Coordinates of C-alpha atoms and ligand atoms in Angstrom, one line a residue:
M1 CA 18.0 -33.4 11.5
T2 CA 21.9 -33.6 13.6
I3 CA 24.6 -33.5 11.5
N4 CA 27.2 -36.0 11.3
T5 CA 30.5 -34.1 11.6
A6 CA 32.8 -36.7 13.1
S7 CA 35.7 -37.8 10.4
A8 CA 37.6 -40.7 11.5
T9 CA 35.3 -42.9 13.5
V10 CA 34.4 -45.9 11.7
Q11 CA 32.4 -48.2 13.1
K12 CA 33.2 -51.9 12.7
A13 CA 30.9 -54.5 12.4
A14 CA 32.3 -57.7 13.4
N15 CA 32.9 -59.9 10.1
T16 CA 34.0 -56.3 8.3
Y17 CA 36.6 -57.9 6.1
L18 CA 40.3 -56.3 5.1
V19 CA 40.2 -56.9 1.1
P20 CA 44.2 -58.2 0.6
G21 CA 46.2 -55.7 -0.5
F22 CA 44.2 -52.7 1.2
E23 CA 46.1 -52.1 4.3
K24 CA 46.9 -48.5 2.8
A25 CA 43.3 -47.7 2.7
S26 CA 42.4 -45.6 5.4
F27 CA 39.7 -47.6 6.8
P28 CA 39.1 -51.5 6.4
V29 CA 36.8 -51.9 3.1
P30 CA 33.5 -52.4 4.5
T31 CA 32.0 -56.2 3.4
D32 CA 28.9 -55.9 4.6
L33 CA 25.8 -54.2 4.3
L34 CA 25.1 -50.7 5.1
V35 CA 21.8 -50.4 6.9
G36 CA 21.3 -47.0 8.7
D37 CA 24.2 -46.1 10.8
A38 CA 25.8 -49.5 10.7
W39 CA 27.8 -52.4 9.2
V40 CA 25.7 -55.5 9.9
P41 CA 26.1 -59.0 7.8
G42 CA 23.1 -60.3 5.7
S43 CA 20.4 -62.0 7.7
G44 CA 20.4 -65.1 5.4
G45 CA 24.0 -65.4 6.7
K46 CA 25.1 -65.9 3.1
R47 CA 28.4 -64.2 1.4
I48 CA 28.7 -63.3 -2.0
D49 CA 32.2 -64.0 -4.1
I50 CA 34.0 -61.4 -5.6
L51 CA 36.3 -62.3 -8.4
D52 CA 39.2 -61.0 -9.1
P53 CA 38.9 -60.6 -13.3
A54 CA 42.7 -60.4 -14.5
T55 CA 43.2 -64.1 -12.8
G56 CA 38.9 -65.5 -12.2
G57 CA 40.1 -66.3 -8.6
V58 CA 38.2 -65.4 -5.7
L59 CA 39.4 -61.9 -4.3
T60 CA 36.6 -61.8 -1.0
S61 CA 32.8 -61.8 -0.7
V62 CA 30.4 -59.6 0.8
A63 CA 27.4 -59.7 2.7
D64 CA 24.3 -61.3 0.8
A65 CA 21.2 -59.4 1.7
T66 CA 17.8 -61.1 1.4
V67 CA 14.4 -59.7 1.2
A68 CA 14.4 -58.8 5.2
D69 CA 17.9 -56.7 4.9
G70 CA 16.3 -55.2 2.2
M71 CA 13.1 -54.1 4.2
A72 CA 15.1 -53.2 6.9
A73 CA 17.4 -50.6 4.6
L74 CA 14.3 -49.2 3.9
D75 CA 12.8 -48.9 7.1
A76 CA 16.1 -46.8 7.6
A77 CA 15.4 -44.9 4.6
E78 CA 12.3 -43.8 5.8
A79 CA 13.3 -43.2 9.5
A80 CA 15.8 -40.5 8.1
A81 CA 13.6 -39.1 5.4
A82 CA 11.5 -36.3 7.1
G83 CA 15.0 -35.1 8.9
W84 CA 16.6 -34.6 5.7
A85 CA 14.6 -33.3 3.3
A86 CA 14.4 -31.0 6.2
T87 CA 17.7 -30.1 6.2
P88 CA 18.2 -26.5 4.7
P89 CA 20.2 -26.9 1.2
R90 CA 22.6 -25.0 2.7
A91 CA 23.6 -27.1 5.1
R92 CA 22.9 -30.2 2.4
A93 CA 25.3 -29.0 0.0
V94 CA 28.1 -28.7 2.9
I95 CA 28.2 -32.5 3.5
L96 CA 27.8 -33.0 -0.4
Q97 CA 31.2 -30.6 -0.5
R98 CA 32.8 -33.1 2.1
C99 CA 31.6 -35.9 -0.2
F100 CA 33.8 -34.6 -3.0
Q101 CA 36.4 -33.7 -1.0
A102 CA 36.9 -36.9 0.9
I103 CA 36.6 -38.9 -2.8
V104 CA 39.5 -37.4 -4.1
D105 CA 41.7 -37.4 -0.4
N106 CA 40.7 -41.1 -0.9
V107 CA 41.6 -41.2 -4.6
D108 CA 44.6 -43.5 -5.3
W109 CA 43.8 -46.4 -3.1
L110 CA 40.2 -46.2 -4.5
A111 CA 41.1 -46.4 -8.0
Q112 CA 42.5 -49.8 -7.2
L113 CA 39.5 -51.2 -5.6
I114 CA 38.2 -50.3 -8.7
A115 CA 41.3 -51.9 -10.5
L116 CA 41.5 -54.9 -8.6
E117 CA 37.3 -55.6 -8.7
N118 CA 36.0 -54.5 -11.7
G119 CA 39.3 -55.1 -14.0
K120 CA 40.2 -51.9 -15.7
A121 CA 43.4 -50.5 -16.2
L122 CA 44.3 -47.8 -13.2
P123 CA 44.7 -44.4 -15.4
D124 CA 40.7 -45.4 -16.5
A125 CA 40.2 -46.5 -12.9
R126 CA 42.0 -42.9 -11.3
G127 CA 39.7 -41.2 -14.2
E128 CA 36.4 -42.7 -13.0
V129 CA 37.5 -41.4 -9.4
L130 CA 37.6 -38.2 -9.8
Y131 CA 34.4 -38.3 -12.0
A132 CA 32.8 -39.9 -9.3
A133 CA 33.9 -37.2 -6.6
E134 CA 32.9 -34.4 -9.3
F135 CA 28.8 -35.1 -9.1
F136 CA 29.5 -34.2 -5.0
R137 CA 30.5 -31.1 -6.4
W138 CA 28.1 -30.1 -9.0
Y139 CA 25.1 -31.0 -6.4
A140 CA 26.7 -29.5 -3.8
E141 CA 26.8 -26.5 -5.7
E142 CA 23.0 -27.5 -7.4
A143 CA 21.6 -27.9 -3.9
V144 CA 21.4 -24.4 -3.2
R145 CA 19.8 -23.3 -6.7
I146 CA 16.2 -25.5 -7.0
N147 CA 14.1 -23.2 -7.8
G148 CA 10.2 -22.8 -8.4
D149 CA 8.1 -20.6 -9.9
L150 CA 5.3 -18.0 -9.1
S151 CA 3.4 -16.8 -12.3
I152 CA 0.0 -14.7 -12.6
A153 CA -2.6 -17.0 -13.9
P154 CA -4.1 -16.4 -17.8
A155 CA -7.3 -15.5 -16.8
G156 CA -5.8 -13.1 -13.7
G157 CA -6.4 -13.1 -9.8
N158 CA -5.1 -16.5 -8.8
R159 CA -1.4 -16.6 -8.2
I160 CA 0.3 -20.3 -9.6
M161 CA 3.1 -21.5 -7.2
V162 CA 5.5 -23.9 -8.3
Q163 CA 7.6 -25.6 -6.1
Y164 CA 10.2 -28.4 -6.0
Q165 CA 10.2 -30.8 -3.5
P166 CA 12.4 -34.3 -2.8
I167 CA 10.4 -37.1 -4.0
G168 CA 10.9 -39.2 -1.3
I169 CA 12.7 -42.7 -0.5
S170 CA 15.0 -43.8 -3.6
L171 CA 16.0 -47.0 -5.2
L172 CA 19.0 -46.8 -7.2
I173 CA 20.7 -49.8 -8.8
T174 CA 24.0 -50.0 -11.4
P175 CA 25.9 -51.8 -13.4
W176 CA 29.8 -53.2 -12.9
N177 CA 31.3 -51.4 -15.1
F178 CA 31.5 -48.1 -13.9
P179 CA 31.2 -49.3 -9.4
A180 CA 32.5 -46.1 -8.9
A181 CA 30.5 -43.3 -11.4
M182 CA 27.4 -44.8 -11.5
A183 CA 26.8 -45.0 -8.0
T184 CA 27.5 -41.2 -7.3
R185 CA 25.9 -39.8 -10.2
K186 CA 22.5 -41.0 -8.3
I187 CA 23.4 -40.1 -5.0
A188 CA 24.5 -36.7 -4.7
P189 CA 21.6 -35.6 -6.8
A190 CA 19.2 -37.7 -4.9
L191 CA 20.9 -35.8 -1.5
A192 CA 20.7 -32.6 -3.1
A193 CA 17.1 -32.5 -3.4
G194 CA 16.8 -33.6 0.4
C195 CA 15.7 -37.9 -0.6
T196 CA 16.9 -40.8 1.3
C197 CA 18.1 -43.5 -0.6
I198 CA 19.3 -47.7 -0.6
L199 CA 21.6 -48.3 -3.5
K200 CA 21.8 -52.1 -4.9
P201 CA 25.6 -52.5 -6.6
A202 CA 26.4 -54.5 -9.2
E203 CA 27.1 -58.1 -7.9
E204 CA 30.3 -58.5 -9.8
T205 CA 31.7 -54.9 -8.0
P206 CA 30.3 -53.9 -4.6
L207 CA 33.7 -53.0 -2.5
T208 CA 33.9 -49.9 -4.8
A209 CA 30.3 -48.8 -3.9
L210 CA 30.4 -50.2 -0.3
A211 CA 34.0 -47.8 0.3
V212 CA 32.2 -44.9 -1.0
G213 CA 29.6 -45.6 1.5
E214 CA 31.7 -45.9 4.2
I215 CA 33.5 -42.2 3.0
L216 CA 30.2 -40.4 2.3
R217 CA 29.3 -41.8 6.6
Q218 CA 32.8 -40.2 7.7
A219 CA 32.1 -37.1 5.3
G220 CA 29.0 -36.6 7.5
V221 CA 26.3 -37.8 6.3
P222 CA 23.6 -39.0 8.0
A223 CA 22.3 -42.2 9.2
G224 CA 19.9 -44.1 6.6
V225 CA 20.4 -41.4 4.2
V226 CA 22.4 -43.6 2.0
N227 CA 21.8 -47.4 2.5
I228 CA 23.7 -50.0 0.6
V229 CA 22.3 -53.9 0.1
N230 CA 24.2 -56.3 -1.9
T231 CA 22.3 -59.3 -3.2
S232 CA 22.8 -61.9 -5.4
D233 CA 18.9 -62.3 -5.8
P234 CA 18.5 -58.3 -7.1
A235 CA 15.3 -59.6 -8.6
S236 CA 13.4 -60.2 -5.2
V237 CA 15.0 -57.7 -3.4
C238 CA 14.0 -54.8 -5.6
S239 CA 10.9 -56.2 -6.4
A240 CA 9.5 -55.9 -2.6
I241 CA 11.4 -52.3 -2.1
L242 CA 9.5 -51.4 -5.3
R243 CA 6.4 -52.6 -4.0
D244 CA 6.4 -50.7 -0.8
R245 CA 4.7 -47.7 -1.0
R246 CA 7.4 -45.8 0.8
T247 CA 9.3 -46.3 -2.4
R248 CA 9.0 -43.2 -4.7
K249 CA 11.9 -42.9 -7.2
L250 CA 13.7 -46.1 -9.0
S251 CA 17.0 -44.9 -10.7
F252 CA 18.5 -47.3 -12.8
T253 CA 21.6 -47.8 -15.1
G254 CA 21.8 -51.3 -16.7
S255 CA 21.3 -53.3 -19.5
T256 CA 17.7 -52.5 -21.6
E257 CA 16.5 -56.0 -21.2
V258 CA 16.7 -55.2 -17.3
G259 CA 15.6 -52.0 -17.4
R260 CA 12.6 -53.4 -19.4
I261 CA 11.5 -55.9 -16.3
L262 CA 12.2 -52.7 -14.2
L263 CA 9.4 -50.6 -15.5
R264 CA 7.3 -53.3 -15.1
E265 CA 7.9 -53.7 -11.2
A266 CA 8.0 -49.8 -11.0
S267 CA 4.4 -50.0 -13.0
Y268 CA 3.0 -51.6 -9.9
N269 CA 3.0 -48.9 -7.6
V270 CA 3.5 -46.3 -10.2
I271 CA 6.9 -45.4 -9.7
N272 CA 8.6 -42.2 -11.1
S273 CA 11.7 -44.3 -13.1
S274 CA 14.7 -43.1 -14.7
M275 CA 16.1 -45.4 -17.0
E276 CA 20.2 -45.6 -18.5
L277 CA 20.3 -48.1 -20.4
G278 CA 22.1 -49.7 -23.6
G279 CA 24.2 -48.0 -26.0
N280 CA 25.0 -48.9 -29.6
A281 CA 27.5 -45.6 -30.1
P282 CA 28.4 -44.9 -34.1
F283 CA 31.1 -43.1 -34.6
L284 CA 31.5 -40.3 -37.9
V285 CA 34.7 -39.6 -39.6
L286 CA 34.1 -38.0 -42.6
D287 CA 36.8 -37.3 -45.3
D288 CA 37.1 -33.7 -44.3
A289 CA 38.0 -35.0 -41.0
D290 CA 41.7 -34.3 -39.0
L291 CA 43.1 -37.7 -39.3
D292 CA 45.4 -37.6 -35.9
A293 CA 42.2 -35.9 -33.8
A294 CA 39.7 -38.8 -34.8
I295 CA 42.3 -41.0 -34.1
D296 CA 42.5 -39.8 -30.8
G297 CA 39.1 -39.5 -30.3
A298 CA 37.8 -43.2 -31.6
M299 CA 41.3 -44.2 -29.0
I300 CA 38.8 -42.5 -26.2
A301 CA 35.5 -44.3 -26.7
K302 CA 36.5 -47.0 -28.0
M303 CA 39.1 -47.7 -25.8
R304 CA 38.2 -46.2 -22.2
N305 CA 37.1 -48.9 -19.7
A306 CA 38.5 -51.4 -22.7
G307 CA 35.2 -50.9 -24.6
E308 CA 33.0 -51.6 -21.5
A309 CA 31.0 -48.6 -21.3
C310 CA 27.3 -47.6 -22.4
T311 CA 28.8 -44.7 -24.2
A312 CA 31.9 -47.0 -25.9
A313 CA 32.3 -46.5 -30.3
N314 CA 30.5 -49.6 -30.9
R315 CA 30.6 -48.9 -35.1
F316 CA 33.0 -46.5 -37.5
Y317 CA 31.9 -45.5 -40.1
V318 CA 34.3 -43.6 -42.1
Q319 CA 33.9 -42.1 -45.9
E320 CA 35.6 -43.7 -48.3
G321 CA 38.5 -41.2 -48.9
I322 CA 39.8 -41.5 -45.3
Y323 CA 39.6 -44.8 -44.7
P324 CA 42.5 -46.5 -46.0
A325 CA 44.9 -44.1 -43.1
F326 CA 42.3 -44.1 -40.7
V327 CA 42.3 -48.2 -40.2
E328 CA 45.9 -48.2 -40.7
K329 CA 46.5 -45.7 -37.6
L330 CA 43.6 -47.1 -35.5
V331 CA 45.6 -50.5 -36.0
E332 CA 48.7 -48.6 -35.3
K333 CA 47.9 -47.1 -32.1
M334 CA 45.4 -49.9 -31.1
G335 CA 48.4 -52.3 -31.5
A336 CA 50.7 -50.3 -29.3
L337 CA 48.2 -51.1 -26.1
K338 CA 49.6 -53.1 -23.5
M339 CA 46.7 -55.5 -21.8
G340 CA 47.2 -56.3 -18.8
A341 CA 45.8 -56.9 -15.1
G342 CA 44.3 -53.6 -14.2
T343 CA 46.2 -53.6 -11.5
D344 CA 49.7 -53.4 -13.0
A345 CA 50.9 -49.9 -13.2
A346 CA 51.9 -50.3 -16.8
S347 CA 48.3 -51.9 -18.0
Q348 CA 46.2 -50.1 -20.6
C349 CA 43.8 -52.2 -21.9
G350 CA 42.5 -54.7 -18.8
A351 CA 40.6 -57.5 -17.9
M352 CA 37.2 -57.9 -18.9
I353 CA 34.3 -58.3 -16.1
N354 CA 34.0 -62.2 -16.8
R355 CA 33.2 -65.1 -18.7
A356 CA 30.3 -64.5 -19.8
A357 CA 31.5 -61.4 -21.5
I358 CA 34.9 -62.6 -23.6
D359 CA 31.7 -65.4 -24.3
K360 CA 30.0 -62.3 -26.2
I361 CA 33.0 -60.8 -27.6
E362 CA 34.0 -63.6 -29.4
T363 CA 29.9 -64.7 -31.0
L364 CA 30.1 -61.6 -32.0
V365 CA 34.0 -61.0 -33.6
N366 CA 33.3 -64.7 -35.3
D367 CA 29.7 -64.1 -36.8
A368 CA 31.5 -60.5 -38.5
V369 CA 34.1 -63.0 -39.8
A370 CA 32.0 -65.8 -40.9
K371 CA 30.3 -62.8 -42.8
G372 CA 33.4 -61.4 -44.3
A373 CA 35.3 -58.7 -41.9
S374 CA 38.7 -59.0 -41.9
V375 CA 40.7 -59.1 -39.1
R376 CA 43.2 -56.7 -38.8
L377 CA 44.5 -56.9 -35.1
G378 CA 43.9 -59.0 -32.3
G379 CA 40.3 -60.6 -33.2
K380 CA 41.6 -64.2 -30.8
T381 CA 41.7 -64.8 -26.6
P382 CA 44.9 -65.2 -25.5
E383 CA 45.6 -68.5 -23.2
G384 CA 45.9 -67.9 -19.7
A385 CA 44.0 -66.9 -16.5
G386 CA 41.9 -64.0 -16.1
F387 CA 39.2 -62.7 -18.4
F388 CA 41.3 -60.6 -21.4
Y389 CA 40.4 -60.1 -24.8
P390 CA 43.3 -58.0 -26.9
P391 CA 42.1 -54.8 -28.5
S392 CA 41.1 -55.6 -31.9
V393 CA 40.3 -54.1 -35.3
L394 CA 37.7 -56.1 -37.9
A395 CA 37.7 -53.7 -41.4
D396 CA 35.3 -54.0 -44.1
V397 CA 32.4 -55.2 -41.7
S398 CA 29.2 -56.3 -43.4
L399 CA 25.7 -54.5 -42.4
D400 CA 24.2 -57.7 -41.7
A401 CA 27.1 -58.5 -39.0
D402 CA 25.9 -58.9 -35.8
L403 CA 28.4 -56.6 -34.3
L404 CA 26.4 -53.8 -35.7
R405 CA 23.6 -54.0 -34.0
E406 CA 24.5 -55.0 -30.7
E407 CA 26.7 -53.2 -27.8
I408 CA 30.0 -55.7 -28.1
F409 CA 31.3 -54.2 -24.5
G410 CA 34.4 -55.0 -24.9
P411 CA 38.0 -53.9 -26.9
V412 CA 36.7 -54.6 -30.4
A413 CA 36.6 -51.8 -33.2
A414 CA 34.3 -52.6 -35.9
V415 CA 34.6 -50.2 -39.0
V416 CA 32.9 -50.0 -41.7
P417 CA 33.3 -47.7 -44.9
F418 CA 30.7 -45.1 -46.5
A419 CA 30.2 -43.1 -49.6
H420 CA 27.8 -40.3 -48.8
V421 CA 27.1 -38.8 -45.7
E422 CA 23.4 -39.7 -46.2
D423 CA 24.4 -43.4 -45.8
A424 CA 26.1 -42.8 -42.6
V425 CA 23.4 -41.1 -41.3
R426 CA 20.8 -44.3 -42.3
M427 CA 23.2 -46.8 -40.8
A428 CA 24.0 -44.6 -37.6
N429 CA 20.3 -44.3 -37.0
D430 CA 19.5 -48.2 -37.8
T431 CA 19.1 -48.8 -34.7
E432 CA 16.7 -49.6 -31.5
Y433 CA 19.6 -47.4 -28.9
G434 CA 20.2 -43.5 -28.9
L435 CA 22.6 -43.2 -25.9
A436 CA 25.9 -41.3 -27.6
A437 CA 27.2 -41.0 -31.0
Y438 CA 30.2 -38.8 -32.3
V439 CA 31.1 -37.1 -35.7
Y440 CA 34.4 -36.0 -36.9
T441 CA 33.9 -33.4 -39.6
E442 CA 36.1 -29.6 -40.0
N443 CA 32.9 -28.7 -41.7
M444 CA 31.1 -27.0 -38.5
K445 CA 27.9 -26.4 -39.7
L446 CA 27.5 -29.6 -41.7
G447 CA 28.7 -31.9 -38.1
L448 CA 25.8 -29.8 -36.3
Q449 CA 23.4 -30.1 -39.1
L450 CA 24.4 -34.3 -38.5
A451 CA 24.2 -33.7 -33.9
E452 CA 20.7 -32.5 -35.5
R453 CA 19.7 -35.8 -37.3
L454 CA 21.4 -38.1 -35.0
E455 CA 18.6 -40.2 -32.7
Y456 CA 21.1 -40.3 -29.9
G457 CA 20.6 -38.0 -26.6
M458 CA 24.3 -37.1 -26.8
V459 CA 26.3 -36.5 -29.8
A460 CA 29.7 -35.9 -29.5
L461 CA 31.9 -33.6 -31.8
N462 CA 35.2 -33.2 -32.9
R463 CA 35.2 -34.9 -29.2
G464 CA 36.0 -38.5 -28.1
L465 CA 34.6 -38.4 -24.7
V466 CA 30.7 -37.1 -23.9
S467 CA 30.6 -37.5 -20.1
D468 CA 30.5 -34.7 -17.7
P469 CA 28.6 -34.0 -14.8
A470 CA 27.5 -30.9 -16.1
A471 CA 25.9 -31.5 -19.0
P472 CA 22.7 -33.8 -19.2
F473 CA 23.5 -37.5 -20.2
G474 CA 20.8 -39.8 -21.2
G475 CA 19.4 -41.6 -24.3
V476 CA 16.6 -41.8 -26.5
K477 CA 14.6 -45.0 -28.2
Q478 CA 15.6 -48.2 -26.0
S479 CA 18.7 -46.0 -24.2
G480 CA 17.0 -44.8 -21.4
L481 CA 14.5 -42.2 -20.3
G482 CA 15.4 -39.1 -17.9
R483 CA 18.5 -37.6 -17.7
E484 CA 21.8 -37.9 -15.0
G485 CA 24.2 -35.0 -14.6
A486 CA 23.0 -31.3 -15.1
H487 CA 20.0 -29.8 -13.0
H488 CA 18.0 -32.2 -15.3
G489 CA 19.7 -35.1 -13.0
L490 CA 18.4 -32.5 -9.8
L491 CA 14.9 -32.3 -11.2
E492 CA 14.9 -36.6 -11.4
F493 CA 14.7 -36.9 -7.6
T494 CA 12.0 -33.8 -6.9
E495 CA 8.5 -33.6 -7.6
A496 CA 6.7 -30.5 -9.0
K497 CA 4.6 -28.7 -6.4
Y498 CA 1.5 -26.6 -7.5
I499 CA -0.2 -24.8 -5.9
A500 CA -2.8 -22.6 -6.5
V501 CA -3.3 -19.2 -4.3
N502 CA -6.4 -17.1 -4.9
W503 CA -5.3 -13.5 -5.1
Ligands
NAD1 P1 22.1 -55.4 -16.3 O1 21.4 -54.9 -16.1 O2 22.5 -56.9 -16.0 O3 22.5 -55.3 -14.5 C1 22.9 -54.1 -14.1 C2 22.6 -54.5 -12.2 O4 20.7 -54.5 -12.6 C3 22.6 -55.0 -11.7 O5 23.2 -54.4 -10.5 C4 22.0 -56.7 -11.2 O6 22.1 -56.4 -10.4 C5 20.6 -55.7 -11.4 N1 19.8 -56.3 -11.7 C6 19.8 -57.5 -12.8 N2 18.0 -57.8 -12.9 C7 17.6 -57.5 -11.9 C8 16.2 -57.6 -11.3 N3 15.7 -58.1 -12.2 N4 15.9 -56.8 -10.7 C9 16.5 -55.5 -10.1 N5 17.8 -55.4 -10.1 C10 18.4 -56.6 -11.1 O7 24.0 -54.9 -16.4 P2 25.1 -54.6 -16.3 O8 25.7 -56.2 -17.0 O9 25.7 -54.7 -15.0 O10 25.2 -53.5 -17.4 C11 25.9 -53.3 -18.4 C12 25.1 -52.7 -19.5 O11 24.8 -51.5 -18.8 C13 25.1 -52.6 -20.8 O12 23.4 -52.4 -21.0 C14 25.4 -50.8 -20.8 O13 25.4 -50.0 -21.9 C15 24.2 -50.6 -19.6 N6 24.8 -49.1 -19.2 C16 24.4 -47.9 -19.3 C17 24.7 -46.4 -18.8 C18 23.8 -45.4 -19.4 O14 24.1 -44.4 -18.1 N7 23.2 -45.4 -20.4 C19 25.8 -47.0 -18.3 C20 27.0 -47.8 -17.8 C21 26.2 -49.1 -18.0

């Protein structure tokens, strides 16, 4: 396969639309579909409006893919599949390294784009872009280490040879809350493993994925290796792709509810599926914790992305001795955050994604208050345009509040006191989710013992951030199947081939 090394040729489709305010971007932000080597308008001629969460107004529109467009993307992925799988790992790694650099080089305006379409504050958006880029660097390094095994059969004689081959054409479906990072966390390992792919970004935030798609093209990813289809009808388009026997992998990040639907779709052709689903993270603070460190960690775990993260701390269980001081300091720190449009450099807490997100937060807060929670900060939707909800702290939340069972996905901290560590473990594990949990204690032995007992795929000990491209990200129970990041994430896009060798 020829590797396209062109760095500045941008093919501009007739109706490629410059997103207002992005004249400084190194190319016009695409708003069509990426199929093979071209940006194409949807075959149905329809477009999807993209809203600005800070105003509620329409920002721009993107092409709306039909099932036929999804099939065209699959054709393009198929046409590129054999060549990409046969491209030497080192050559794939060189391209991935270029993708890393190209994303980093474009960090400023990409962060602006994320802040604009997702609503998150610029520091969060910038952090996301750099995190997103890191997956390319990590998987550039992993692409050349897809090692197999050779062993002697226990009975002697035969040799058992195991080789990891690319699994094949992959459908990647991503949510709106990290529009760059959730895409690169899938694309980078898929490409490193030698797979071609079709990315289906969230309807709310396709611009970032489209911009990343163009950056990857310019960095030398060959035509057809990455295809991108935005659609207002994800069920039909994704179902058609999953029911086509050429598709061999589904990698999904989103809600548990949609994950269940997709697992059923994937069962039709028994397609290998990775699922990164919802969370309901507990944050445990023991009496002996370093209060300032616990507050700093809480601010990251709760307020990164204004709480719109699957790893966001949803429930704070705080031991009685430290409880009053913890609540007081949390109120002080969260109350000092400036809420405003993500693109405003002064904002620290951006807008929620849409009206439905505000409605959900209001319902959960009202339920908690009706059941006895005391509102120590915020707790009320402000008047005015845009989808804003203020940083809020609810103390003494009662154990039957819905907020302790459902992801709030917003800047609301629910705090519950506990007496004994055993109570905290029981309450923390009392959920169908199992993505991330946080523990603050100065007793490392106890902290490690708690980490083992918490039924979560990831536990952060005296840290407010778990995500790291070099670590296996993923959940247990109804938070998902499989892992992203680390070498684990690469193996998700491979299949073990066993070759029995007569000796
Ligand atoms: P969502 O499940 O509503 O949508 C996710 C994606 O699935 C979108 O691209 C959407 O268009 C698509 N989709 C919806 N219905 C579909 C269908 N029938 N067939 C095919 N695709 C379909 O989730 P969301 O609201 O975008 O994101 C928020 C959720 O994502 C939260 O629950 C959050 O916890 C979860 N999330 C999980 C992780 C993780 O790594 N575990 C990371 C980020 C977000």
